[in-house]
Amino acid sequence: MKEMFGSPGKVSGLALRIGQCSFAAASIGTMISAPGFFNSTAFCYLIASMGLQVLWSFGLACLDLHALRSKRSLHNPVLVSLFVVGDWVTAILSLGAACSSAGVTVLYSKDLGYCNSPPHLPCSTFQISVALAFISWFLLAVSSLVMFWLLGAV
Amino acid sequence: MKEMFGSPGKVSGLALRIGQCSFAAASIGTMISAPGFFNSTAFCYLIASMGLQVLWSFGLACLDLHALRSKRSLHNPVLVSLFVVGDWVTAILSLGAACSSAGVTVLYSKDLGYCNSPPHLPCSTFQISVALAFISWFLLAVSSLVMFWLLGAV
């Protein structure tokens, strides 16, 4: 198996996982701080999906850290297959959550005009949360592609 | 390069392309038949993205048909790289469009209750269109995975 950027048990892989975890946590924090987010199913789904991503990325970051400290290789076909499936499921759920929230945010701010007229929703907070979710998804997509590539190159 | 289900220039690949193209076209048709869809940016984006998918899948279906009739192989690394990039970009755009439309549809039907009370939006038509878009995306995702796998196995 080739050694490449972002593969498990490397510093770049660990950095990607920490980035995913922090941006997802920041997205949840921003969304929870916006009053009235619970009126929209898409925003609740965003929080659930980002929560799953925090758990998954944090777990893999711990595994990467362990592998780095004990200098063990994580390039085991079974382990990589597990990472691939988990990464892909999480990435698709995250993209779905980010896109549905983006759709609702655009509807509120542009189509319905709920930001400047009553009920005066905090659209900028929603937008920041969606942007953070997209950044987190992008980092996860990089990891997923690297994992799938590693699996294909076995 | 391995011969596998759904690879370019095979009957299964052609069937996948025709499926993508027809479901995307059906999704556009259903959405256009719903009055008031143009009030939501997400629905307009769904039509644009499904339009792109129809063009892309139709083009590749023609290429597959040509390869099948002339018994030529399309397993050229440069050609497969081109298919991979096109498939992935189209798949991500389609998933984004389907998810943002699903978010807006759920908001209309469940959170705002615009289906049973005024303005009485045609929510079931929106739901059918979104479901067709998801089926089309799923078929495109199968093609994308096969292409990426083929590229990794070069």
PDB file of C-alpha atoms in Angstrom:
ATOM      1  CA  MET A   1       0.000   0.000   0.000  1.00  0.00           C
ATOM      2  CA  LYS A   2       1.293   3.409  -0.914  1.00  0.00           C
ATOM      3  CA  GLU A   3       2.079   6.060   1.694  1.00  0.00           C
ATOM      4  CA  MET A   4       0.184   9.192   0.697  1.00  0.00           C
ATOM      5  CA  PHE A   5      -1.117  12.470   2.073  1.00  0.00           C
ATOM      6  CA  GLY A   6      -3.892  11.990   4.615  1.00  0.00           C
ATOM      7  CA  SER A   7      -3.597   8.224   4.972  1.00  0.00           C
ATOM      8  CA  PRO A   8      -4.357   6.777   8.421  1.00  0.00           C
ATOM      9  CA  GLY A   9      -1.573   6.778  11.000  1.00  0.00           C
ATOM     10  CA  LYS A  10       0.177   9.833   9.483  1.00  0.00           C
ATOM     11  CA  VAL A  11       0.433  13.421  10.744  1.00  0.00           C
ATOM     12  CA  SER A  12      -1.516  14.704   7.693  1.00  0.00           C
ATOM     13  CA  GLY A  13      -4.285  12.173   8.393  1.00  0.00           C
ATOM     14  CA  LEU A  14      -4.439  13.274  12.027  1.00  0.00           C
ATOM     15  CA  ALA A  15      -4.588  16.954  10.983  1.00  0.00           C
ATOM     16  CA  LEU A  16      -7.504  16.217   8.609  1.00  0.00           C
ATOM     17  CA  ARG A  17      -9.415  14.402  11.377  1.00  0.00           C
ATOM     18  CA  ILE A  18      -8.842  17.204  13.894  1.00  0.00           C
ATOM     19  CA  GLY A  19      -9.993  19.742  11.279  1.00  0.00           C
ATOM     20  CA  GLN A  20     -13.185  17.753  10.534  1.00  0.00           C
ATOM     21  CA  CYS A  21     -13.947  17.391  14.211  1.00  0.00           C
ATOM     22  CA  SER A  22     -13.394  21.079  15.070  1.00  0.00           C
ATOM     23  CA  PHE A  23     -15.357  22.497  12.129  1.00  0.00           C
ATOM     24  CA  ALA A  24     -18.260  20.116  12.796  1.00  0.00           C
ATOM     25  CA  ALA A  25     -18.269  21.086  16.485  1.00  0.00           C
ATOM     26  CA  ALA A  26     -18.139  24.780  15.542  1.00  0.00           C
ATOM     27  CA  SER A  27     -21.083  24.257  13.163  1.00  0.00           C
ATOM     28  CA  ILE A  28     -23.153  22.663  15.951  1.00  0.00           C
ATOM     29  CA  GLY A  29     -22.213  25.434  18.392  1.00  0.00           C
ATOM     30  CA  THR A  30     -23.157  28.199  15.955  1.00  0.00           C
ATOM     31  CA  MET A  31     -26.467  26.541  15.068  1.00  0.00           C
ATOM     32  CA  ILE A  32     -27.447  26.004  18.715  1.00  0.00           C
ATOM     33  CA  SER A  33     -26.683  29.664  19.467  1.00  0.00           C
ATOM     34  CA  ALA A  34     -29.277  30.781  16.853  1.00  0.00           C
ATOM     35  CA  PRO A  35     -32.732  31.207  18.401  1.00  0.00           C
ATOM     36  CA  GLY A  36     -35.525  29.381  16.569  1.00  0.00           C
ATOM     37  CA  PHE A  37     -33.385  26.806  14.759  1.00  0.00           C
ATOM     38  CA  PHE A  38     -35.568  23.965  16.107  1.00  0.00           C
ATOM     39  CA  ASN A  39     -38.504  25.126  13.982  1.00  0.00           C
ATOM     40  CA  SER A  40     -36.814  23.675  10.908  1.00  0.00           C
ATOM     41  CA  THR A  41     -36.263  19.919  10.488  1.00  0.00           C
ATOM     42  CA  ALA A  42     -33.239  20.548   8.237  1.00  0.00           C
ATOM     43  CA  PHE A  43     -31.369  22.438  10.970  1.00  0.00           C
ATOM     44  CA  CYS A  44     -32.072  19.693  13.540  1.00  0.00           C
ATOM     45  CA  TYR A  45     -30.804  17.137  11.022  1.00  0.00           C
ATOM     46  CA  LEU A  46     -27.661  19.268  10.516  1.00  0.00           C
ATOM     47  CA  ILE A  47     -26.965  19.119  14.250  1.00  0.00           C
ATOM     48  CA  ALA A  48     -27.511  15.333  14.337  1.00  0.00           C
ATOM     49  CA  SER A  49     -25.320  14.732  11.303  1.00  0.00           C
ATOM     50  CA  MET A  50     -22.525  17.012  12.538  1.00  0.00           C
ATOM     51  CA  GLY A  51     -22.731  15.257  15.916  1.00  0.00           C
ATOM     52  CA  LEU A  52     -22.157  11.921  14.175  1.00  0.00           C
ATOM     53  CA  GLN A  53     -19.231  13.436  12.286  1.00  0.00           C
ATOM     54  CA  VAL A  54     -17.669  14.771  15.512  1.00  0.00           C
ATOM     55  CA  LEU A  55     -17.872  11.290  17.079  1.00  0.00           C
ATOM     56  CA  TRP A  56     -16.470   9.514  14.000  1.00  0.00           C
ATOM     57  CA  SER A  57     -13.630  11.990  13.365  1.00  0.00           C
ATOM     58  CA  PHE A  58     -12.701  12.184  17.045  1.00  0.00           C
ATOM     59  CA  GLY A  59     -12.517   8.389  17.259  1.00  0.00           C
ATOM     60  CA  LEU A  60     -10.296   8.173  14.179  1.00  0.00           C
ATOM     61  CA  ALA A  61      -8.120  11.061  15.433  1.00  0.00           C
ATOM     62  CA  CYS A  62      -7.511   9.103  18.659  1.00  0.00           C
ATOM     63  CA  LEU A  63      -6.643   6.008  16.603  1.00  0.00           C
ATOM     64  CA  ASP A  64      -4.241   8.039  14.423  1.00  0.00           C
ATOM     65  CA  LEU A  65      -2.607   9.519  17.519  1.00  0.00           C
ATOM     66  CA  HIS A  66      -2.212   6.058  19.041  1.00  0.00           C
ATOM     67  CA  ALA A  67      -0.694   4.728  15.800  1.00  0.00           C
ATOM     68  CA  LEU A  68       1.702   7.704  15.614  1.00  0.00           C
ATOM     69  CA  ARG A  69       2.857   7.324  19.234  1.00  0.00           C
ATOM     70  CA  SER A  70       3.283   3.561  19.101  1.00  0.00           C
ATOM     71  CA  LYS A  71       4.665   3.724  15.511  1.00  0.00           C
ATOM     72  CA  ARG A  72       2.222   1.046  14.365  1.00  0.00           C
ATOM     73  CA  SER A  73       0.856   0.905  10.826  1.00  0.00           C
ATOM     74  CA  LEU A  74      -2.889   1.124  10.213  1.00  0.00           C
ATOM     75  CA  HIS A  75      -2.538  -0.109   6.623  1.00  0.00           C
ATOM     76  CA  ASN A  76      -4.495  -3.288   7.113  1.00  0.00           C
ATOM     77  CA  PRO A  77      -7.028  -4.114   4.330  1.00  0.00           C
ATOM     78  CA  VAL A  78      -9.808  -4.947   6.807  1.00  0.00           C
ATOM     79  CA  LEU A  79      -9.221  -1.764   8.796  1.00  0.00           C
ATOM     80  CA  VAL A  80      -9.056   0.385   5.643  1.00  0.00           C
ATOM     81  CA  SER A  81     -12.337  -1.163   4.375  1.00  0.00           C
ATOM     82  CA  LEU A  82     -13.955  -0.225   7.690  1.00  0.00           C
ATOM     83  CA  PHE A  83     -12.619   3.341   7.420  1.00  0.00           C
ATOM     84  CA  VAL A  84     -13.855   3.602   3.814  1.00  0.00           C
ATOM     85  CA  VAL A  85     -17.411   2.535   4.662  1.00  0.00           C
ATOM     86  CA  GLY A  86     -17.588   4.795   7.724  1.00  0.00           C
ATOM     87  CA  ASP A  87     -16.063   7.773   5.930  1.00  0.00           C
ATOM     88  CA  TRP A  88     -18.387   7.462   2.945  1.00  0.00           C
ATOM     89  CA  VAL A  89     -21.542   7.083   4.989  1.00  0.00           C
ATOM     90  CA  THR A  90     -20.593  10.038   7.194  1.00  0.00           C
ATOM     91  CA  ALA A  91     -19.564  12.156   4.181  1.00  0.00           C
ATOM     92  CA  ILE A  92     -22.854  11.548   2.329  1.00  0.00           C
ATOM     93  CA  LEU A  93     -24.908  12.293   5.458  1.00  0.00           C
ATOM     94  CA  SER A  94     -22.896  15.477   6.113  1.00  0.00           C
ATOM     95  CA  LEU A  95     -23.233  16.712   2.549  1.00  0.00           C
ATOM     96  CA  GLY A  96     -26.962  15.988   2.658  1.00  0.00           C
ATOM     97  CA  ALA A  97     -27.351  17.862   5.934  1.00  0.00           C
ATOM     98  CA  ALA A  98     -25.260  20.829   4.767  1.00  0.00           C
ATOM     99  CA  CYS A  99     -27.145  21.082   1.459  1.00  0.00           C
ATOM    100  CA  SER A 100     -30.611  20.792   2.970  1.00  0.00           C
ATOM    101  CA  SER A 101     -29.743  23.441   5.560  1.00  0.00           C
ATOM    102  CA  ALA A 102     -28.327  25.638   2.809  1.00  0.00           C
ATOM    103  CA  GLY A 103     -31.557  25.213   0.831  1.00  0.00           C
ATOM    104  CA  VAL A 104     -33.649  26.239   3.847  1.00  0.00           C
ATOM    105  CA  THR A 105     -31.334  29.169   4.665  1.00  0.00           C
ATOM    106  CA  VAL A 106     -31.587  30.497   1.095  1.00  0.00           C
ATOM    107  CA  LEU A 107     -35.368  30.051   1.218  1.00  0.00           C
ATOM    108  CA  TYR A 108     -35.601  32.027   4.487  1.00  0.00           C
ATOM    109  CA  SER A 109     -33.241  34.827   3.484  1.00  0.00           C
ATOM    110  CA  LYS A 110     -33.956  35.255  -0.226  1.00  0.00           C
ATOM    111  CA  ASP A 111     -37.317  33.722  -1.173  1.00  0.00           C
ATOM    112  CA  LEU A 112     -39.453  34.304   1.921  1.00  0.00           C
ATOM    113  CA  GLY A 113     -37.541  37.338   3.293  1.00  0.00           C
ATOM    114  CA  TYR A 114     -37.870  36.169   6.909  1.00  0.00           C
ATOM    115  CA  CYS A 115     -34.613  37.886   7.919  1.00  0.00           C
ATOM    116  CA  ASN A 116     -35.476  41.543   7.438  1.00  0.00           C
ATOM    117  CA  SER A 117     -39.229  41.245   8.013  1.00  0.00           C
ATOM    118  CA  PRO A 118     -40.973  39.306  10.842  1.00  0.00           C
ATOM    119  CA  PRO A 119     -40.266  36.694  12.271  1.00  0.00           C
ATOM    120  CA  HIS A 120     -36.719  38.192  11.973  1.00  0.00           C
ATOM    121  CA  LEU A 121     -34.781  34.930  11.902  1.00  0.00           C
ATOM    122  CA  PRO A 122     -31.002  35.067  12.584  1.00  0.00           C
ATOM    123  CA  CYS A 123     -30.051  34.228   8.974  1.00  0.00           C
ATOM    124  CA  SER A 124     -26.385  35.220   9.261  1.00  0.00           C
ATOM    125  CA  THR A 125     -25.914  32.737  12.107  1.00  0.00           C
ATOM    126  CA  PHE A 126     -27.555  30.014  10.000  1.00  0.00           C
ATOM    127  CA  GLN A 127     -25.259  30.928   7.100  1.00  0.00           C
ATOM    128  CA  ILE A 128     -22.112  30.718   9.252  1.00  0.00           C
ATOM    129  CA  SER A 129     -23.191  27.327  10.604  1.00  0.00           C
ATOM    130  CA  VAL A 130     -23.874  25.988   7.080  1.00  0.00           C
ATOM    131  CA  ALA A 131     -20.513  27.312   5.847  1.00  0.00           C
ATOM    132  CA  LEU A 132     -18.693  25.562   8.715  1.00  0.00           C
ATOM    133  CA  ALA A 133     -20.581  22.347   7.901  1.00  0.00           C
ATOM    134  CA  PHE A 134     -19.465  22.589   4.250  1.00  0.00           C
ATOM    135  CA  ILE A 135     -15.804  23.075   5.306  1.00  0.00           C
ATOM    136  CA  SER A 136     -16.083  20.064   7.609  1.00  0.00           C
ATOM    137  CA  TRP A 137     -17.645  18.019   4.782  1.00  0.00           C
ATOM    138  CA  PHE A 138     -14.854  19.065   2.392  1.00  0.00           C
ATOM    139  CA  LEU A 139     -12.153  17.839   4.804  1.00  0.00           C
ATOM    140  CA  LEU A 140     -14.063  14.572   5.266  1.00  0.00           C
ATOM    141  CA  ALA A 141     -14.385  14.197   1.476  1.00  0.00           C
ATOM    142  CA  VAL A 142     -10.573  14.479   1.159  1.00  0.00           C
ATOM    143  CA  SER A 143     -10.157  11.717   3.760  1.00  0.00           C
ATOM    144  CA  SER A 144     -12.786   9.553   2.048  1.00  0.00           C
ATOM    145  CA  LEU A 145     -11.129   9.857  -1.359  1.00  0.00           C
ATOM    146  CA  VAL A 146      -7.701   8.993   0.096  1.00  0.00           C
ATOM    147  CA  MET A 147      -9.170   5.952   1.883  1.00  0.00           C
ATOM    148  CA  PHE A 148     -10.994   4.722  -1.217  1.00  0.00           C
ATOM    149  CA  TRP A 149      -7.826   5.206  -3.270  1.00  0.00           C
ATOM    150  CA  LEU A 150      -5.811   3.237  -0.703  1.00  0.00           C
ATOM    151  CA  LEU A 151      -8.389   0.435  -0.825  1.00  0.00           C
ATOM    152  CA  GLY A 152      -8.275   0.366  -4.629  1.00  0.00           C
ATOM    153  CA  ALA A 153      -4.471   0.208  -4.564  1.00  0.00           C
ATOM    154  CA  VAL A 154      -4.337  -2.849  -2.243  1.00  0.00           C
TER     155      VAL A 154
ATOM    156  CA  MET B   1      -8.073  -2.978 -16.284  1.00  0.00           C
ATOM    157  CA  LYS B   2     -10.722  -5.275 -14.888  1.00  0.00           C
ATOM    158  CA  GLU B   3     -14.047  -5.837 -16.621  1.00  0.00           C
ATOM    159  CA  MET B   4     -16.754  -5.150 -14.068  1.00  0.00           C
ATOM    160  CA  PHE B   5     -20.428  -4.292 -13.715  1.00  0.00           C
ATOM    161  CA  GLY B   6     -21.245  -0.826 -15.012  1.00  0.00           C
ATOM    162  CA  SER B   7     -17.892  -0.099 -16.634  1.00  0.00           C
ATOM    163  CA  PRO B   8     -17.941   2.040 -19.813  1.00  0.00           C
ATOM    164  CA  GLY B   9     -18.631   0.282 -23.097  1.00  0.00           C
ATOM    165  CA  LYS B  10     -20.670  -2.525 -21.492  1.00  0.00           C
ATOM    166  CA  VAL B  11     -24.422  -3.218 -21.547  1.00  0.00           C
ATOM    167  CA  SER B  12     -24.681  -2.688 -17.755  1.00  0.00           C
ATOM    168  CA  GLY B  13     -22.905   0.664 -18.103  1.00  0.00           C
ATOM    169  CA  LEU B  14     -25.299   1.703 -20.869  1.00  0.00           C
ATOM    170  CA  ALA B  15     -28.303   0.636 -18.758  1.00  0.00           C
ATOM    171  CA  LEU B  16     -27.046   2.736 -15.807  1.00  0.00           C
ATOM    172  CA  ARG B  17     -26.624   5.793 -18.055  1.00  0.00           C
ATOM    173  CA  ILE B  18     -30.088   5.407 -19.566  1.00  0.00           C
ATOM    174  CA  GLY B  19     -31.546   5.049 -16.065  1.00  0.00           C
ATOM    175  CA  GLN B  20     -29.793   8.209 -14.837  1.00  0.00           C
ATOM    176  CA  CYS B  21     -30.925  10.149 -17.857  1.00  0.00           C
ATOM    177  CA  SER B  22     -34.574   9.049 -17.649  1.00  0.00           C
ATOM    178  CA  PHE B  23     -34.992   9.583 -13.895  1.00  0.00           C
ATOM    179  CA  ALA B  24     -33.363  13.028 -14.129  1.00  0.00           C
ATOM    180  CA  ALA B  25     -35.649  13.968 -17.028  1.00  0.00           C
ATOM    181  CA  ALA B  26     -38.686  12.669 -15.090  1.00  0.00           C
ATOM    182  CA  SER B  27     -37.629  14.748 -12.071  1.00  0.00           C
ATOM    183  CA  ILE B  28     -37.427  17.905 -14.208  1.00  0.00           C
ATOM    184  CA  GLY B  29     -40.798  17.156 -15.817  1.00  0.00           C
ATOM    185  CA  THR B  30     -42.518  16.600 -12.476  1.00  0.00           C
ATOM    186  CA  MET B  31     -41.021  19.753 -10.970  1.00  0.00           C
ATOM    187  CA  ILE B  32     -42.015  21.927 -13.939  1.00  0.00           C
ATOM    188  CA  SER B  33     -45.584  20.601 -13.736  1.00  0.00           C
ATOM    189  CA  ALA B  34     -45.898  21.886 -10.135  1.00  0.00           C
ATOM    190  CA  PRO B  35     -47.258  25.442 -10.036  1.00  0.00           C
ATOM    191  CA  GLY B  36     -45.185  27.872  -7.943  1.00  0.00           C
ATOM    192  CA  PHE B  37     -41.898  25.953  -7.991  1.00  0.00           C
ATOM    193  CA  PHE B  38     -40.032  29.059  -9.238  1.00  0.00           C
ATOM    194  CA  ASN B  39     -40.613  30.805  -5.894  1.00  0.00           C
ATOM    195  CA  SER B  40     -37.932  28.624  -4.330  1.00  0.00           C
ATOM    196  CA  THR B  41     -34.262  28.887  -5.347  1.00  0.00           C
ATOM    197  CA  ALA B  42     -33.659  25.258  -4.332  1.00  0.00           C
ATOM    198  CA  PHE B  43     -36.229  23.947  -6.835  1.00  0.00           C
ATOM    199  CA  CYS B  44     -34.758  26.055  -9.660  1.00  0.00           C
ATOM    200  CA  TYR B  45     -31.309  24.694  -8.746  1.00  0.00           C
ATOM    201  CA  LEU B  46     -32.741  21.146  -8.840  1.00  0.00           C
ATOM    202  CA  ILE B  47     -33.948  21.726 -12.403  1.00  0.00           C
ATOM    203  CA  ALA B  48     -30.556  23.155 -13.451  1.00  0.00           C
ATOM    204  CA  SER B  49     -28.612  20.326 -11.853  1.00  0.00           C
ATOM    205  CA  MET B  50     -30.889  17.602 -13.255  1.00  0.00           C
ATOM    206  CA  GLY B  51     -30.564  19.278 -16.662  1.00  0.00           C
ATOM    207  CA  LEU B  52     -26.790  18.989 -16.431  1.00  0.00           C
ATOM    208  CA  GLN B  53     -27.149  15.339 -15.414  1.00  0.00           C
ATOM    209  CA  VAL B  54     -29.429  14.602 -18.390  1.00  0.00           C
ATOM    210  CA  LEU B  55     -26.845  16.117 -20.770  1.00  0.00           C
ATOM    211  CA  TRP B  56     -23.893  14.280 -19.181  1.00  0.00           C
ATOM    212  CA  SER B  57     -25.611  10.882 -18.951  1.00  0.00           C
ATOM    213  CA  PHE B  58     -27.089  11.138 -22.434  1.00  0.00           C
ATOM    214  CA  GLY B  59     -23.654  11.938 -23.863  1.00  0.00           C
ATOM    215  CA  LEU B  60     -22.065   8.968 -22.114  1.00  0.00           C
ATOM    216  CA  ALA B  61     -24.954   6.683 -23.123  1.00  0.00           C
ATOM    217  CA  CYS B  62     -24.309   7.608 -26.772  1.00  0.00           C
ATOM    218  CA  LEU B  63     -20.593   6.904 -26.280  1.00  0.00           C
ATOM    219  CA  ASP B  64     -21.364   3.520 -24.679  1.00  0.00           C
ATOM    220  CA  LEU B  65     -23.738   2.660 -27.512  1.00  0.00           C
ATOM    221  CA  HIS B  66     -21.096   3.580 -30.084  1.00  0.00           C
ATOM    222  CA  ALA B  67     -18.475   1.467 -28.265  1.00  0.00           C
ATOM    223  CA  LEU B  68     -20.886  -1.489 -28.064  1.00  0.00           C
ATOM    224  CA  ARG B  69     -21.790  -1.319 -31.753  1.00  0.00           C
ATOM    225  CA  SER B  70     -18.234  -0.872 -32.995  1.00  0.00           C
ATOM    226  CA  LYS B  71     -16.879  -3.305 -30.357  1.00  0.00           C
ATOM    227  CA  ARG B  72     -14.236  -0.790 -29.277  1.00  0.00           C
ATOM    228  CA  SER B  73     -12.919  -0.606 -25.713  1.00  0.00           C
ATOM    229  CA  LEU B  74     -13.280   2.600 -23.721  1.00  0.00           C
ATOM    230  CA  HIS B  75     -10.771   1.431 -21.083  1.00  0.00           C
ATOM    231  CA  ASN B  76      -8.238   4.135 -21.783  1.00  0.00           C
ATOM    232  CA  PRO B  77      -6.690   5.777 -18.647  1.00  0.00           C
ATOM    233  CA  VAL B  78      -7.159   9.329 -20.021  1.00  0.00           C
ATOM    234  CA  LEU B  79     -10.788   8.660 -20.979  1.00  0.00           C
ATOM    235  CA  VAL B  80     -11.544   6.997 -17.624  1.00  0.00           C
ATOM    236  CA  SER B  81     -10.001   9.989 -15.754  1.00  0.00           C
ATOM    237  CA  LEU B  82     -12.277  12.299 -17.720  1.00  0.00           C
ATOM    238  CA  PHE B  83     -15.323  10.132 -16.886  1.00  0.00           C
ATOM    239  CA  VAL B  84     -14.316  10.070 -13.193  1.00  0.00           C
ATOM    240  CA  VAL B  85     -14.045  13.864 -12.904  1.00  0.00           C
ATOM    241  CA  GLY B  86     -17.288  14.452 -14.807  1.00  0.00           C
ATOM    242  CA  ASP B  87     -19.187  11.783 -12.877  1.00  0.00           C
ATOM    243  CA  TRP B  88     -18.022  13.044  -9.497  1.00  0.00           C
ATOM    244  CA  VAL B  89     -18.780  16.695 -10.194  1.00  0.00           C
ATOM    245  CA  THR B  90     -22.236  15.801 -11.542  1.00  0.00           C
ATOM    246  CA  ALA B  91     -22.929  13.410  -8.638  1.00  0.00           C
ATOM    247  CA  ILE B  92     -22.020  15.991  -5.974  1.00  0.00           C
ATOM    248  CA  LEU B  93     -24.103  18.680  -7.698  1.00  0.00           C
ATOM    249  CA  SER B  94     -27.067  16.281  -8.021  1.00  0.00           C
ATOM    250  CA  LEU B  95     -26.884  15.167  -4.394  1.00  0.00           C
ATOM    251  CA  GLY B  96     -26.662  18.807  -3.303  1.00  0.00           C
ATOM    252  CA  ALA B  97     -29.670  19.757  -5.423  1.00  0.00           C
ATOM    253  CA  ALA B  98     -31.739  16.760  -4.264  1.00  0.00           C
ATOM    254  CA  CYS B  99     -30.917  17.387  -0.584  1.00  0.00           C
ATOM    255  CA  SER B 100     -31.581  21.123  -0.673  1.00  0.00           C
ATOM    256  CA  SER B 101     -34.919  20.503  -2.429  1.00  0.00           C
ATOM    257  CA  ALA B 102     -35.748  17.807   0.122  1.00  0.00           C
ATOM    258  CA  GLY B 103     -34.958  20.268   2.933  1.00  0.00           C
ATOM    259  CA  VAL B 104     -37.261  22.875   1.418  1.00  0.00           C
ATOM    260  CA  THR B 105     -40.020  20.315   0.760  1.00  0.00           C
ATOM    261  CA  VAL B 106     -39.912  19.103   4.383  1.00  0.00           C
ATOM    262  CA  LEU B 107     -39.957  22.729   5.566  1.00  0.00           C
ATOM    263  CA  TYR B 108     -43.024  23.493   3.425  1.00  0.00           C
ATOM    264  CA  SER B 109     -44.960  20.355   4.285  1.00  0.00           C
ATOM    265  CA  LYS B 110     -44.023  19.738   7.931  1.00  0.00           C
ATOM    266  CA  ASP B 111     -42.634  22.883   9.547  1.00  0.00           C
ATOM    267  CA  LEU B 112     -44.572  25.688   7.841  1.00  0.00           C
ATOM    268  CA  GLY B 113     -47.666  23.665   6.879  1.00  0.00           C
ATOM    269  CA  TYR B 114     -47.989  25.375   3.480  1.00  0.00           C
ATOM    270  CA  CYS B 115     -49.600  22.287   1.888  1.00  0.00           C
ATOM    271  CA  ASN B 116     -52.885  22.072   3.783  1.00  0.00           C
ATOM    272  CA  SER B 117     -53.228  25.758   4.616  1.00  0.00           C
ATOM    273  CA  PRO B 118     -52.704  28.723   2.217  1.00  0.00           C
ATOM    274  CA  PRO B 119     -50.778  29.142  -0.089  1.00  0.00           C
ATOM    275  CA  HIS B 120     -51.646  25.420  -0.728  1.00  0.00           C
ATOM    276  CA  LEU B 121     -48.417  24.394  -2.424  1.00  0.00           C
ATOM    277  CA  PRO B 122     -48.400  21.094  -4.412  1.00  0.00           C
ATOM    278  CA  CYS B 123     -46.155  19.294  -1.879  1.00  0.00           C
ATOM    279  CA  SER B 124     -46.778  15.784  -3.203  1.00  0.00           C
ATOM    280  CA  THR B 125     -45.537  16.840  -6.659  1.00  0.00           C
ATOM    281  CA  PHE B 126     -42.416  18.318  -5.058  1.00  0.00           C
ATOM    282  CA  GLN B 127     -41.892  15.084  -3.120  1.00  0.00           C
ATOM    283  CA  ILE B 128     -42.173  12.917  -6.248  1.00  0.00           C
ATOM    284  CA  SER B 129     -39.691  15.133  -8.082  1.00  0.00           C
ATOM    285  CA  VAL B 130     -37.201  14.983  -5.183  1.00  0.00           C
ATOM    286  CA  ALA B 131     -37.582  11.187  -4.954  1.00  0.00           C
ATOM    287  CA  LEU B 132     -36.869  10.839  -8.698  1.00  0.00           C
ATOM    288  CA  ALA B 133     -33.804  13.085  -8.271  1.00  0.00           C
ATOM    289  CA  PHE B 134     -32.530  10.846  -5.459  1.00  0.00           C
ATOM    290  CA  ILE B 135     -32.973   7.703  -7.605  1.00  0.00           C
ATOM    291  CA  SER B 136     -31.116   9.407 -10.447  1.00  0.00           C
ATOM    292  CA  TRP B 137     -28.330  10.426  -8.047  1.00  0.00           C
ATOM    293  CA  PHE B 138     -28.080   6.866  -6.697  1.00  0.00           C
ATOM    294  CA  LEU B 139     -27.583   5.434 -10.209  1.00  0.00           C
ATOM    295  CA  LEU B 140     -24.976   8.115 -10.922  1.00  0.00           C
ATOM    296  CA  ALA B 141     -23.210   7.299  -7.627  1.00  0.00           C
ATOM    297  CA  VAL B 142     -22.940   3.638  -8.696  1.00  0.00           C
ATOM    298  CA  SER B 143     -21.352   4.726 -11.997  1.00  0.00           C
ATOM    299  CA  SER B 144     -18.994   7.111 -10.173  1.00  0.00           C
ATOM    300  CA  LEU B 145     -17.799   4.446  -7.756  1.00  0.00           C
ATOM    301  CA  VAL B 146     -17.208   1.968 -10.591  1.00  0.00           C
ATOM    302  CA  MET B 147     -15.246   4.599 -12.550  1.00  0.00           C
ATOM    303  CA  PHE B 148     -13.136   5.579  -9.543  1.00  0.00           C
ATOM    304  CA  TRP B 149     -12.456   1.921  -8.797  1.00  0.00           C
ATOM    305  CA  LEU B 150     -11.398   1.341 -12.432  1.00  0.00           C
ATOM    306  CA  LEU B 151      -9.054   4.341 -12.236  1.00  0.00           C
ATOM    307  CA  GLY B 152      -7.505   3.053  -8.986  1.00  0.00           C
ATOM    308  CA  ALA B 153      -7.014  -0.389 -10.539  1.00  0.00           C
ATOM    309  CA  VAL B 154      -5.092   0.944 -13.600  1.00  0.00           C
TER     310      VAL B 154
END
